[in-house]
Amino acid sequence: MAPSSDLRLVRQRLAAARNITVLTGAGISADSGVPTFRGADGLWRQHRAEDLATPDAFARDPKLVWEWYNWRRELIATKQPNAAHRAIVELERRAPAFWLATQNVDGLHRDAGSQKLSEIHGNIWKVRCTGCQAVSENRDVPISILPFCPHCGALLRPHIVWFGESLFAADLQQCSTVLKSCDLLLVIGTSGVVYPAAGFASVAKEAGAYVVEINLDPTPQSSLVDVSLQGRAKDLVPLLLDPT
Ligand code: BJW
Ligand code: ZN
């Protein structure tokens, strides 16, 4: 099939860009078999992410919240990066300046080989002590419920940014810098409803970047971006790097 004129245009822009920023969401990992949050398979035992991913939910019922994370750990542990994750690694290798901001906590970008990245909502394979705040890697599947800190004995929580919590200051600073300095922002597989990431496209656009969205469906950002390509991340992202 001949590439669409939009696809050709984005390829040219991408090849010419010297400073590229990429924002990804659950849609890129959907192609690896990880359920999205707001898709049909986004519920767990009838709970929505908005009901479980909050400090209040954890304070009320830490066992329930950890059971949800154990279900997700079991699922994610069986998944591999796909062609879209790998194409982003190639983009990082080719571009003179590059940064990836992912909302995904599954670690698949790191598994694929991405190095210049911020996991702005945290990582499911890390835990944080609610007492001494120590962060450590924990790849237990399942993790023992409830898990406690080996240093101070306080309850451990996932090292993840929940609703109502601020993103980590260093990540916010880094994202602000790269959004304002990039020539091209690629927004892949996010519904664009969760802030601050939902505002990234307009920040980059206002700073003069060319903004491209890749998604199965239109999003609230589709009308403000320069090009919106509709399709699967695993098909479209590798095509963007294709010279033919
Ligand atoms: C495909 C595909 C394929 C499928 N190929 N595409 C300003 C205005 C209003 C509210 C706020 C605001 N600023 C802050 C807020 C509050 C809140 C917020 O945004 N609420 C909104 C819901 C209204 N934000 C926060 O609380 C954030 N904190 C913060 O800003 O602190 C300061 C502050 C607090 C309070 C008030 C004001 C300021 C923190 C947000 C943390 C979000 N964390 C979560 C849960 C983590 C839990 C976990 O993972 O364990 O992160 S929410 C959940 O949504 C998760 C995701 O990273 C995030 C984004 O979802 P994403 O990735 O977009 O997934 P989906 O499922 O929504 O979409 C998938 C997309 O892929 C779809 O579009 C599909 O079409 C597409 N797709 N298959 C391509 N194959
Ligand atoms: Zn501790």
CSV table of C-alpha atoms in Angstrom, one decimal, residues 42-234:
chain,number,residue,atom,x,y,z
A,42,GLY,CA,-9.4,-1.5,31.6
A,43,LEU,CA,-11.5,-2.7,34.5
A,44,TRP,CA,-10.2,-5.1,37.3
A,45,ARG,CA,-12.9,-6.7,39.4
A,46,GLN,CA,-15.2,-3.9,38.4
A,47,HIS,CA,-12.8,-1.2,39.7
A,48,ARG,CA,-11.7,1.6,37.5
A,49,ALA,CA,-8.1,2.9,37.7
A,50,GLU,CA,-9.5,6.2,39.1
A,51,ASP,CA,-10.9,4.3,42.1
A,52,LEU,CA,-7.7,2.4,42.9
A,53,ALA,CA,-4.8,4.7,41.9
A,54,THR,CA,-5.3,7.3,44.7
A,55,PRO,CA,-3.7,7.9,48.1
A,56,ASP,CA,-7.1,7.6,49.7
A,57,ALA,CA,-7.8,4.2,48.1
A,58,PHE,CA,-4.4,3.0,49.5
A,59,ALA,CA,-5.0,4.4,52.9
A,60,ARG,CA,-8.5,2.8,53.0
A,61,ASP,CA,-7.6,-0.6,51.7
A,62,PRO,CA,-3.9,-1.2,51.0
A,63,LYS,CA,-4.5,-4.9,50.5
A,64,LEU,CA,-7.0,-4.3,47.7
A,65,VAL,CA,-4.6,-1.9,45.9
A,66,TRP,CA,-1.7,-4.3,46.2
A,67,GLU,CA,-3.8,-7.1,44.8
A,68,TRP,CA,-4.6,-4.9,41.8
A,69,TYR,CA,-0.8,-4.3,41.3
A,70,ASN,CA,-0.1,-8.0,41.8
A,71,TRP,CA,-2.6,-8.8,39.0
A,72,ARG,CA,-0.9,-6.2,36.7
A,73,ARG,CA,2.7,-7.4,37.7
A,74,GLU,CA,1.7,-10.9,36.8
A,75,LEU,CA,0.4,-9.8,33.4
A,76,ILE,CA,3.2,-7.3,32.5
A,77,ALA,CA,5.9,-9.9,33.5
A,78,THR,CA,4.8,-12.0,30.5
A,79,LYS,CA,4.9,-9.1,28.0
A,80,GLN,CA,7.7,-7.9,25.6
A,81,PRO,CA,8.4,-4.6,23.9
A,82,ASN,CA,6.9,-4.4,20.4
A,83,ALA,CA,8.0,-2.8,17.1
A,84,ALA,CA,6.9,0.6,18.2
A,85,HIS,CA,9.0,0.5,21.4
A,86,ARG,CA,11.9,-0.6,19.3
A,87,ALA,CA,11.4,2.1,16.6
A,88,ILE,CA,11.6,4.8,19.4
A,89,VAL,CA,15.0,3.3,20.5
A,90,GLU,CA,16.1,3.8,16.9
A,91,LEU,CA,14.8,7.3,16.9
A,92,GLU,CA,16.8,8.0,20.1
A,93,ARG,CA,19.9,6.6,18.3
A,94,ARG,CA,19.4,8.8,15.2
A,95,ALA,CA,18.3,12.1,16.5
A,96,PRO,CA,21.0,14.6,17.7
A,97,ALA,CA,18.8,15.5,20.7
A,98,PHE,CA,16.0,13.3,22.0
A,99,TRP,CA,13.8,12.7,25.0
A,100,LEU,CA,11.1,10.2,25.7
A,101,ALA,CA,8.4,10.9,28.4
A,102,THR,CA,6.3,7.9,29.0
A,103,GLN,CA,3.1,7.7,31.2
A,104,ASN,CA,3.5,3.9,31.2
A,105,VAL,CA,4.6,2.2,34.4
A,106,ASP,CA,5.3,-1.2,32.7
A,107,GLY,CA,9.0,-0.6,32.0
A,108,LEU,CA,8.7,-1.9,28.4
A,109,HIS,CA,10.5,1.2,27.0
A,110,ARG,CA,13.5,0.4,29.2
A,111,ASP,CA,13.3,-3.2,28.3
A,112,ALA,CA,13.4,-2.2,24.6
A,113,GLY,CA,16.6,-0.2,25.2
A,114,SER,CA,15.4,3.4,25.6
A,115,GLN,CA,17.8,5.4,27.8
A,116,LYS,CA,16.9,9.0,27.4
A,117,LEU,CA,13.5,8.7,29.2
A,118,SER,CA,11.4,9.9,32.1
A,119,GLU,CA,8.8,7.5,33.5
A,120,ILE,CA,6.6,10.4,34.6
A,121,HIS,CA,4.0,8.2,36.4
A,122,GLY,CA,6.6,5.9,38.0
A,123,ASN,CA,7.4,2.2,37.5
A,124,ILE,CA,5.5,-0.8,38.6
A,125,TRP,CA,8.8,-2.7,39.4
A,126,LYS,CA,9.7,-0.2,42.0
A,127,VAL,CA,8.4,0.2,45.6
A,128,ARG,CA,8.6,3.2,48.0
A,129,CYS,CA,8.6,3.1,51.8
A,130,THR,CA,5.7,5.1,53.3
A,131,GLY,CA,8.0,5.7,56.3
A,132,CYS,CA,11.6,6.4,55.3
A,133,GLN,CA,10.7,7.1,51.6
A,134,ALA,CA,13.4,4.7,50.3
A,135,VAL,CA,12.8,3.6,46.7
A,136,SER,CA,14.0,0.2,45.6
A,137,GLU,CA,13.5,-2.2,42.7
A,138,ASN,CA,11.2,-5.2,43.5
A,139,ARG,CA,10.5,-7.7,40.7
A,140,ASP,CA,8.6,-10.3,42.9
A,141,VAL,CA,5.6,-11.8,41.1
A,142,PRO,CA,3.6,-11.9,43.2
A,143,ILE,CA,4.8,-9.5,45.8
A,144,SER,CA,4.0,-10.6,49.4
A,145,ILE,CA,0.9,-8.8,50.6
A,146,LEU,CA,1.3,-6.7,52.6
A,147,PRO,CA,5.0,-5.8,51.9
A,148,PHE,CA,7.0,-3.9,54.6
A,149,CYS,CA,10.2,-1.9,54.5
A,150,PRO,CA,13.3,-4.0,55.4
A,151,HIS,CA,14.9,-0.8,56.9
A,152,CYS,CA,12.2,0.8,59.0
A,153,GLY,CA,9.3,-1.7,59.0
A,154,ALA,CA,6.7,0.7,57.5
A,155,LEU,CA,4.3,-0.3,54.7
A,156,LEU,CA,5.7,-0.2,51.2
A,157,ARG,CA,3.7,1.3,48.3
A,158,PRO,CA,4.1,1.1,44.5
A,159,HIS,CA,6.5,3.9,43.3
A,160,ILE,CA,3.8,5.2,41.1
A,161,VAL,CA,2.2,8.7,40.8
A,162,TRP,CA,-1.5,8.4,41.8
A,163,PHE,CA,-4.3,10.9,41.1
A,164,GLY,CA,-4.0,14.0,43.2
A,165,GLU,CA,-0.2,13.4,43.7
A,166,SER,CA,2.4,15.7,42.1
A,167,LEU,CA,4.7,14.2,39.5
A,168,PHE,CA,8.4,14.1,40.5
A,169,ALA,CA,9.9,17.5,40.3
A,170,ALA,CA,12.9,16.4,38.3
A,171,ASP,CA,10.6,14.8,35.7
A,172,LEU,CA,8.4,17.9,35.4
A,173,GLN,CA,11.5,20.1,35.0
A,174,GLN,CA,13.0,17.8,32.3
A,175,CYS,CA,9.6,17.6,30.4
A,176,SER,CA,9.2,21.4,30.5
A,177,THR,CA,12.7,21.8,29.0
A,178,VAL,CA,12.4,19.3,26.2
A,179,LEU,CA,8.8,20.3,25.3
A,180,LYS,CA,10.0,23.9,24.9
A,181,SER,CA,13.1,23.1,22.9
A,182,CYS,CA,12.0,20.3,20.6
A,183,ASP,CA,11.4,20.8,16.8
A,184,LEU,CA,9.0,17.8,16.8
A,185,LEU,CA,6.8,16.2,19.3
A,186,LEU,CA,5.4,12.7,18.7
A,187,VAL,CA,2.4,11.8,20.9
A,188,ILE,CA,1.7,8.1,20.8
A,189,GLY,CA,-1.2,6.0,22.2
A,190,THR,CA,-2.6,8.3,24.9
A,191,SER,CA,-6.2,9.4,25.4
A,192,GLY,CA,-4.9,12.8,26.4
A,193,VAL,CA,-7.2,13.3,29.4
A,194,VAL,CA,-4.8,13.0,32.3
A,195,TYR,CA,-2.8,16.1,33.3
A,196,PRO,CA,-0.2,17.3,33.2
A,197,ALA,CA,0.7,15.0,30.2
A,198,ALA,CA,-2.5,16.0,28.5
A,199,GLY,CA,-1.2,19.5,28.2
A,200,PHE,CA,2.2,18.5,26.7
A,201,ALA,CA,1.0,18.8,23.0
A,202,SER,CA,-0.2,22.4,23.5
A,203,VAL,CA,3.0,23.4,25.4
A,204,ALA,CA,5.2,22.1,22.6
A,205,LYS,CA,2.9,23.6,19.9
A,206,GLU,CA,3.0,27.0,21.5
A,207,ALA,CA,6.8,26.8,21.7
A,208,GLY,CA,6.9,26.3,17.9
A,209,ALA,CA,7.2,22.5,17.6
A,210,TYR,CA,5.6,20.4,14.9
A,211,VAL,CA,3.3,18.0,16.7
A,212,VAL,CA,2.3,14.6,15.4
A,213,GLU,CA,-0.3,12.3,17.1
A,214,ILE,CA,-0.6,8.5,16.6
A,215,ASN,CA,-3.7,6.9,18.0
A,216,LEU,CA,-6.3,4.3,17.1
A,217,ASP,CA,-9.0,7.0,17.7
A,218,PRO,CA,-9.3,10.8,17.7
A,219,THR,CA,-8.4,12.4,21.1
A,220,PRO,CA,-9.1,15.9,22.6
A,221,GLN,CA,-5.6,16.9,21.2
A,222,SER,CA,-6.4,15.8,17.6
A,223,SER,CA,-7.6,19.2,16.6
A,224,LEU,CA,-4.6,21.1,17.8
A,225,VAL,CA,-1.8,18.9,16.4
A,226,ASP,CA,-0.3,19.3,13.0
A,227,VAL,CA,-0.9,15.8,11.8
A,228,SER,CA,-3.0,13.0,13.4
A,229,LEU,CA,-2.3,9.5,12.1
A,230,GLN,CA,-4.9,7.0,12.9
A,231,GLY,CA,-3.8,3.4,13.4
A,232,ARG,CA,-1.9,1.0,15.6
A,233,ALA,CA,1.4,2.2,17.1
A,234,LYS,CA,3.2,-1.0,16.3
